[in-house]
Amino acid sequence: MKAVVYQGPRDVAVTDVPDAKIERPTDVLVRVTATNICGSDLHMYEGRTSFEVGRTFGHENMGEVVEIGSGVEKVKVGDRVVLPFNISCGFCKNCERGLTNYCLTTQPDPSAAGAAYGFAEMGPYGGGQAELLRVPFGDHNALRLGEDAEEKENDYVMLSDIFPTGYHATEMAGVIPGDSVVIAGAGPVGLMAALSATIKGAAKVMVVDRHPDRLALAEQIGAIAIDDSKVDPVQAVLDETMGLGADRGCECVGYQAHDPEGNEDPAATLNMLINSVRFTGGIGTVGVFVPQDPGAKGELAKQGKAAIDFGTHWFKGQTMGNGQAPVKRYNRRLRDLIAAGKAKPSWIVSHEISLDQAADAYRNFDSRSKGWTKVVIKPGMSDGKKAS
């Protein structure tokens, strides 16, 4: 089968690899119809992780079931399914608590927790930027879709990661109807957090970024765009909230955050939120942070540490939740919102491409080229196109 294979920093190629196949009775084999390039893929693409040369990318996947193991009972051949990026068993201590993002069974390292498709330090599983994908514990992990699965494919594929992840940020922040919410980052996850806050009935949603095309997408769903290359974002939030600060904040950038001058600072967005969220407010952090970052410039950052304004955070009595999203906790309810026409996350899609165009897409997405906001790879597509 064809797959997007990592060959080294900023170097991917579409090559032939062994076909994914059923390996255990509980496996499901999926023909991939849509798979996204994620901002988290860029950390690995840039060589900032331990992702191994020769591995296949792709943790945001959906498709059609073409084969099932002998132990699979619910999922049937022909079903259209979307797969959480978390690979989980459903029966370990963490999964029983709803923490499928920290599954103990699917992570082979006994000192770690959590597994994913095509992701550094999250097990040996192949990615879905390929023609076929093996899905462990298929009955548990595959979310079946309705008759509109093909019609709304670009919406449903967002259930694999970014829509539930953005929603998780608002959950950890504690967003309730009437809240004011500030979101750091207008990338795909930040835009999903803005959509989620809007769905939850937030009275005011503010999105901080400096890319005009992404801020314009935030404005399309009624959010207030704050360009931190032109104004002080903390002061802008205070001005929008009568000097009190936002009720809630969502961090959707992660450890490769940059200041407007282009300097990398893993604490930049965290400190912006600490200083722009009100006393006793909540912050949800879903941007990726790592225990070590040898590629960082500063010694503190190399150790996975960030100089956050903890004294201010403590003094203001704020809470902060963090970590990867337990996608299964949210994907069914978000699926039903899409099916009912209450949510359309595909508004952020800028490009639909074939597998053969993946290398060029990675270069543009990594460079934040104008107009490249979200890329959906369609392995069955012969010629890529820009979404309307």
Coordinates of C-alpha atoms in Angstrom, one line a residue:
M1 CA 0.0 0.0 0.0
K2 CA 1.0 3.6 -0.4
A3 CA 1.8 5.6 2.7
V4 CA 3.3 8.9 3.9
V5 CA 6.6 7.9 5.4
Y6 CA 9.0 10.0 7.5
Q7 CA 12.5 10.1 6.1
G8 CA 14.1 12.7 8.4
P9 CA 13.6 16.3 9.5
R10 CA 11.2 18.1 7.0
D11 CA 11.4 15.1 4.7
V12 CA 8.4 12.9 3.9
A13 CA 7.8 10.7 0.9
V14 CA 4.9 8.6 -0.4
T15 CA 6.3 5.1 -0.8
D16 CA 5.1 1.5 -0.9
V17 CA 5.0 -0.2 2.5
P18 CA 3.6 -3.6 3.6
D19 CA -0.2 -3.7 3.7
A20 CA -1.8 -3.2 7.0
K21 CA -3.6 -6.4 8.0
I22 CA -5.6 -8.1 10.8
E23 CA -3.1 -9.2 13.5
R24 CA -5.4 -10.0 16.4
P25 CA -9.0 -11.3 16.6
T26 CA -10.2 -7.9 17.9
D27 CA -8.7 -6.0 15.0
V28 CA -10.6 -4.1 12.3
L29 CA -9.0 -3.2 8.9
V30 CA -10.1 0.1 7.4
R31 CA -9.7 1.4 3.9
V32 CA -8.8 5.1 4.7
T33 CA -11.0 7.6 2.9
A34 CA -9.9 10.7 4.7
T35 CA -6.9 11.5 7.0
N36 CA -5.7 14.9 8.2
I37 CA -2.4 16.6 8.6
C38 CA -2.3 17.7 12.2
G39 CA -0.2 20.4 13.9
S40 CA 1.1 17.7 16.1
D41 CA 2.5 15.9 13.0
L42 CA 4.7 19.0 12.5
H43 CA 6.6 18.5 15.7
M44 CA 7.6 15.1 14.3
Y45 CA 8.1 16.4 10.8
E46 CA 10.5 19.0 12.0
G47 CA 12.6 16.4 13.8
R48 CA 11.7 17.7 17.3
T49 CA 10.7 14.3 18.6
S50 CA 12.0 10.7 18.6
F51 CA 9.8 9.7 15.7
E52 CA 11.6 7.0 13.8
V53 CA 12.7 7.2 10.2
G54 CA 10.6 4.8 8.1
R55 CA 7.4 5.2 10.1
T56 CA 4.0 6.3 8.7
F57 CA 2.3 9.5 9.8
G58 CA -1.4 10.0 10.4
H59 CA -3.5 9.9 13.6
E60 CA -6.6 11.7 12.3
N61 CA -8.3 9.0 10.3
M62 CA -11.7 7.7 9.0
G63 CA -12.7 5.2 6.4
E64 CA -14.6 2.1 5.4
V65 CA -14.3 -1.3 7.2
V66 CA -13.0 -3.9 4.7
E67 CA -12.2 -6.8 7.1
I68 CA -12.9 -7.7 10.7
G69 CA -11.2 -10.1 13.1
S70 CA -13.0 -13.2 14.5
G71 CA -13.5 -11.5 17.8
V72 CA -15.3 -8.4 16.5
E73 CA -19.0 -8.4 17.1
K74 CA -20.4 -4.9 16.7
V75 CA -18.5 -3.4 13.7
K76 CA -19.3 -4.9 10.3
V77 CA -17.6 -4.9 6.9
G78 CA -18.9 -1.9 5.0
D79 CA -19.4 0.3 8.0
R80 CA -18.1 3.9 7.7
V81 CA -16.2 4.7 10.8
V82 CA -14.0 7.4 12.4
L83 CA -11.2 6.5 14.7
P84 CA -10.1 8.3 17.8
F85 CA -6.4 9.2 17.6
N86 CA -6.2 7.5 21.1
I87 CA -5.8 3.7 20.7
S88 CA -7.4 2.3 23.8
C89 CA -8.5 -1.1 25.2
G90 CA -11.7 0.0 27.1
F91 CA -11.0 -2.3 30.1
C92 CA -7.8 -1.1 31.9
K93 CA -8.0 1.1 35.0
N94 CA -7.7 4.3 33.1
C95 CA -10.1 3.4 30.3
E96 CA -12.7 2.3 32.9
R97 CA -12.5 5.9 34.3
G98 CA -13.0 7.4 30.9
L99 CA -9.3 8.3 30.5
T100 CA -8.8 6.5 27.1
N101 CA -6.1 9.0 26.4
Y102 CA -4.0 7.3 29.0
C103 CA -4.7 3.6 28.2
L104 CA -2.4 1.2 30.0
T105 CA -2.9 -1.8 27.7
T106 CA -2.1 -0.4 24.3
Q107 CA 1.1 1.5 25.5
P108 CA 3.9 -1.1 25.5
D109 CA 6.1 0.9 27.8
P110 CA 5.1 0.0 31.4
S111 CA 6.3 3.4 32.7
A112 CA 4.1 5.3 30.2
A113 CA 0.4 5.5 29.3
G114 CA -1.5 6.3 26.1
A115 CA -1.1 5.2 22.5
A116 CA -1.9 6.6 19.1
Y117 CA -1.5 5.9 15.4
G118 CA 1.7 7.1 13.9
F119 CA 2.9 9.1 16.8
A120 CA 6.2 9.5 18.7
E121 CA 6.4 7.7 22.1
M122 CA 2.9 6.4 21.8
G123 CA 3.4 2.8 20.7
P124 CA 4.5 1.1 17.5
Y125 CA 1.2 1.6 15.6
G126 CA 1.2 2.5 12.0
G127 CA -0.4 5.8 10.9
G128 CA -3.4 6.3 8.7
Q129 CA -1.9 8.6 6.0
A130 CA -2.0 5.5 3.9
E131 CA -4.4 3.4 2.0
L132 CA -5.2 0.9 4.8
L133 CA -5.1 1.1 8.6
R134 CA -5.2 -1.6 11.3
V135 CA -7.5 -0.6 14.2
P136 CA -6.8 -2.5 17.4
F137 CA -9.9 -3.3 19.6
G138 CA -12.1 -2.3 16.7
D139 CA -15.5 -2.7 18.5
H140 CA -14.3 -0.2 21.2
N141 CA -12.3 2.3 19.0
A142 CA -14.4 2.6 15.8
L143 CA -17.2 5.1 16.0
R144 CA -19.8 4.1 13.4
L145 CA -21.3 6.8 11.2
G146 CA -24.7 7.2 9.6
E147 CA -25.8 7.4 6.0
D148 CA -24.4 10.9 5.6
A149 CA -20.8 9.7 6.2
E150 CA -19.7 10.3 2.7
E151 CA -21.6 13.6 2.3
K152 CA -20.2 15.0 5.5
E153 CA -16.8 13.3 5.4
N154 CA -14.8 16.5 6.0
D155 CA -16.9 17.2 9.1
Y156 CA -16.7 13.7 10.5
V157 CA -13.0 13.2 10.0
M158 CA -12.5 16.1 12.5
L159 CA -13.9 13.8 15.2
S160 CA -10.7 11.8 15.1
D161 CA -8.8 14.5 17.0
I162 CA -9.2 18.2 16.7
F163 CA -12.9 18.7 17.3
P164 CA -12.9 16.6 20.5
T165 CA -9.5 18.2 21.5
G166 CA -10.9 21.7 21.1
Y167 CA -13.9 20.6 23.0
H168 CA -11.7 19.1 25.8
A169 CA -10.0 22.5 26.2
T170 CA -13.3 24.1 26.9
E171 CA -14.2 21.3 29.3
M172 CA -11.0 21.6 31.3
A173 CA -11.4 25.4 31.3
G174 CA -14.9 25.0 32.7
V175 CA -16.8 26.9 29.9
I176 CA -20.5 27.4 30.7
P177 CA -23.2 29.4 29.0
G178 CA -22.6 33.2 29.3
D179 CA -18.8 32.9 29.8
S180 CA -16.2 35.0 28.1
V181 CA -13.5 32.8 26.6
V182 CA -10.0 33.7 25.3
I183 CA -8.2 31.2 23.1
A184 CA -4.5 31.2 22.4
G185 CA -4.0 30.0 18.8
A186 CA -6.2 30.1 15.7
G187 CA -4.8 26.9 14.2
P188 CA -7.2 24.0 13.7
V189 CA -7.4 23.1 17.4
G190 CA -7.9 26.7 18.5
L191 CA -10.6 27.1 15.9
M192 CA -12.3 24.0 17.2
A193 CA -12.1 25.3 20.7
A194 CA -13.8 28.5 19.5
L195 CA -16.5 26.5 17.8
S196 CA -16.9 24.4 21.0
A197 CA -17.2 27.5 23.2
T198 CA -19.8 28.9 20.8
I199 CA -21.8 25.6 20.9
K200 CA -21.7 25.7 24.7
G201 CA -23.2 29.2 24.7
A202 CA -20.2 31.4 25.5
A203 CA -21.2 35.0 25.4
K204 CA -17.9 36.2 24.0
V205 CA -15.1 34.3 22.3
M206 CA -11.8 35.9 21.6
V207 CA -9.1 34.2 19.6
V208 CA -5.4 35.4 19.7
D209 CA -3.1 34.7 16.8
R210 CA -1.2 36.7 14.1
H211 CA -2.1 34.9 10.9
P212 CA -4.8 36.9 9.1
D213 CA -6.3 33.9 7.2
R214 CA -6.8 32.0 10.4
L215 CA -8.1 34.9 12.4
A216 CA -10.6 35.5 9.5
L217 CA -11.9 31.9 10.0
A218 CA -12.4 32.7 13.7
E219 CA -14.5 35.7 12.8
Q220 CA -16.7 33.6 10.5
I221 CA -18.2 31.9 13.6
G222 CA -18.6 35.1 15.5
A223 CA -15.3 35.2 17.5
I224 CA -13.4 38.4 18.1
A225 CA -10.0 38.2 16.4
I226 CA -7.0 39.6 18.3
D227 CA -3.8 40.0 16.3
D228 CA -1.0 39.9 18.8
S229 CA 1.5 41.3 16.3
K230 CA -0.5 44.6 16.4
V231 CA -1.8 44.9 19.9
D232 CA -1.0 43.6 23.4
P233 CA -3.3 40.6 23.7
V234 CA -3.7 40.8 27.5
Q235 CA -4.8 44.4 27.3
A236 CA -7.1 43.6 24.4
V237 CA -8.8 40.9 26.5
L238 CA -9.1 43.2 29.5
D239 CA -10.6 45.9 27.3
E240 CA -13.2 43.4 26.1
T241 CA -14.1 42.3 29.6
M242 CA -14.4 45.6 31.5
G243 CA -10.9 45.1 32.9
L244 CA -11.7 41.9 34.7
G245 CA -10.3 39.3 32.3
A246 CA -11.9 36.4 30.5
D247 CA -13.8 33.8 32.5
R248 CA -12.0 31.0 30.8
G249 CA -8.9 30.4 28.6
C250 CA -7.8 27.7 26.2
E251 CA -4.2 27.0 25.3
C252 CA -4.1 25.5 21.8
V253 CA -0.5 26.2 20.6
G254 CA 1.9 24.2 22.7
Y255 CA 5.6 24.2 23.4
Q256 CA 6.6 25.7 20.0
A257 CA 4.8 28.9 20.7
H258 CA 6.5 32.1 19.3
D259 CA 6.3 35.7 20.2
P260 CA 5.4 38.2 17.5
E261 CA 9.1 38.8 16.8
G262 CA 9.5 35.1 15.9
N263 CA 11.3 34.0 19.1
E264 CA 10.3 30.6 20.3
D265 CA 9.0 30.6 23.9
P266 CA 7.1 27.6 25.4
A267 CA 5.7 29.9 28.1
A268 CA 4.4 32.6 25.9
T269 CA 0.8 31.4 25.5
L270 CA 0.5 30.1 29.0
N271 CA 1.6 33.5 30.5
M272 CA -0.7 35.3 28.1
L273 CA -3.6 33.3 29.4
I274 CA -2.6 33.5 33.1
N275 CA -2.6 37.3 32.8
S276 CA -5.7 37.7 30.7
V277 CA -8.0 35.2 32.6
R278 CA -9.8 36.7 35.6
F279 CA -9.4 35.7 39.3
T280 CA -10.7 32.2 39.9
G281 CA -11.0 31.6 36.2
G282 CA -10.1 28.3 34.4
I283 CA -7.6 27.4 31.8
G284 CA -7.6 24.3 29.6
T285 CA -4.3 23.4 28.0
V286 CA -4.4 21.0 25.0
G287 CA -1.4 22.3 23.0
V288 CA 1.4 19.7 23.0
F289 CA 4.1 20.1 25.7
V290 CA 6.9 17.5 26.0
P291 CA 9.2 16.2 28.8
Q292 CA 12.3 16.9 26.8
D293 CA 12.9 19.1 23.7
P294 CA 16.6 18.7 22.6
G295 CA 15.8 20.9 19.6
A296 CA 15.0 24.0 21.7
K297 CA 17.4 26.9 22.0
G298 CA 17.1 27.6 25.7
E299 CA 18.4 25.3 28.4
L300 CA 15.2 25.4 30.3
A301 CA 13.1 24.5 27.2
K302 CA 15.5 21.6 26.3
Q303 CA 14.4 20.0 29.6
G304 CA 10.8 20.4 28.8
K305 CA 10.4 23.2 31.3
A306 CA 8.7 26.6 30.9
A307 CA 9.1 29.8 32.9
I308 CA 5.4 30.4 33.6
D309 CA 4.0 33.1 35.8
F310 CA 3.0 30.6 38.5
G311 CA 2.9 33.3 41.3
T312 CA 0.3 35.2 39.4
H313 CA -1.6 32.0 38.5
W314 CA -1.6 31.0 42.2
F315 CA -2.5 34.5 43.5
K316 CA -5.5 34.7 41.1
G317 CA -6.8 31.3 42.3
Q318 CA -7.0 30.0 38.8
T319 CA -7.3 26.3 37.8
M320 CA -5.5 24.7 34.9
G321 CA -6.3 21.4 33.3
N322 CA -3.9 19.8 30.8
G323 CA -3.2 16.8 28.6
Q324 CA -4.4 15.0 25.5
A325 CA -8.1 14.7 24.9
P326 CA -10.0 11.4 25.7
V327 CA -11.6 11.5 22.3
K328 CA -14.2 8.7 23.1
R329 CA -15.6 10.8 25.9
Y330 CA -16.8 13.4 23.4
N331 CA -16.9 12.0 19.8
R332 CA -20.4 10.4 20.0
R333 CA -22.1 13.6 21.1
L334 CA -20.1 15.7 18.7
R335 CA -21.0 13.2 15.9
D336 CA -24.6 13.7 16.7
L337 CA -24.3 17.5 16.5
I338 CA -22.7 17.2 13.0
A339 CA -25.5 14.8 11.9
A340 CA -28.2 17.2 13.1
G341 CA -26.5 20.2 11.3
K342 CA -25.7 21.9 14.6
A343 CA -21.9 21.8 14.0
K344 CA -19.9 22.1 10.8
P345 CA -16.2 21.8 11.7
S346 CA -15.2 21.4 8.0
W347 CA -15.4 25.2 7.6
I348 CA -11.7 25.3 8.4
V349 CA -10.7 22.9 5.6
S350 CA -8.6 24.7 3.0
H351 CA -7.2 21.8 0.9
E352 CA -8.2 18.3 -0.1
I353 CA -5.3 16.4 -1.7
S354 CA -4.3 13.0 -2.8
L355 CA -1.6 11.0 -1.0
D356 CA 0.9 11.8 -3.8
Q357 CA 0.7 15.5 -2.9
A358 CA 1.4 15.0 0.8
A359 CA 5.1 16.1 0.7
D360 CA 4.2 19.5 -0.8
A361 CA 1.3 19.9 1.7
Y362 CA 3.6 19.2 4.6
R363 CA 6.0 21.9 3.4
N364 CA 3.2 24.5 3.1
F365 CA 1.4 23.6 6.3
D366 CA 4.7 23.7 8.2
S367 CA 5.6 27.1 6.7
R368 CA 2.1 28.4 7.6
S369 CA 1.7 29.4 4.0
K370 CA -1.2 31.7 3.4
G371 CA -4.4 29.9 3.0
W372 CA -3.1 26.5 4.4
T373 CA -5.3 26.1 7.4
K374 CA -6.4 22.5 7.4
V375 CA -5.4 19.7 5.0
V376 CA -7.4 16.6 4.4
I377 CA -5.7 13.8 2.5
K378 CA -8.0 11.6 0.4
P379 CA -6.1 8.4 -0.5
G380 CA -8.7 7.5 -3.2
M381 CA -8.4 10.9 -4.9
S382 CA -6.3 11.0 -8.1
D383 CA -5.9 14.8 -8.3
G384 CA -5.8 17.1 -5.3
K385 CA -7.9 20.2 -5.1
K386 CA -8.4 23.3 -3.0
A387 CA -11.6 23.2 -1.0
S388 CA -14.2 25.9 -1.9

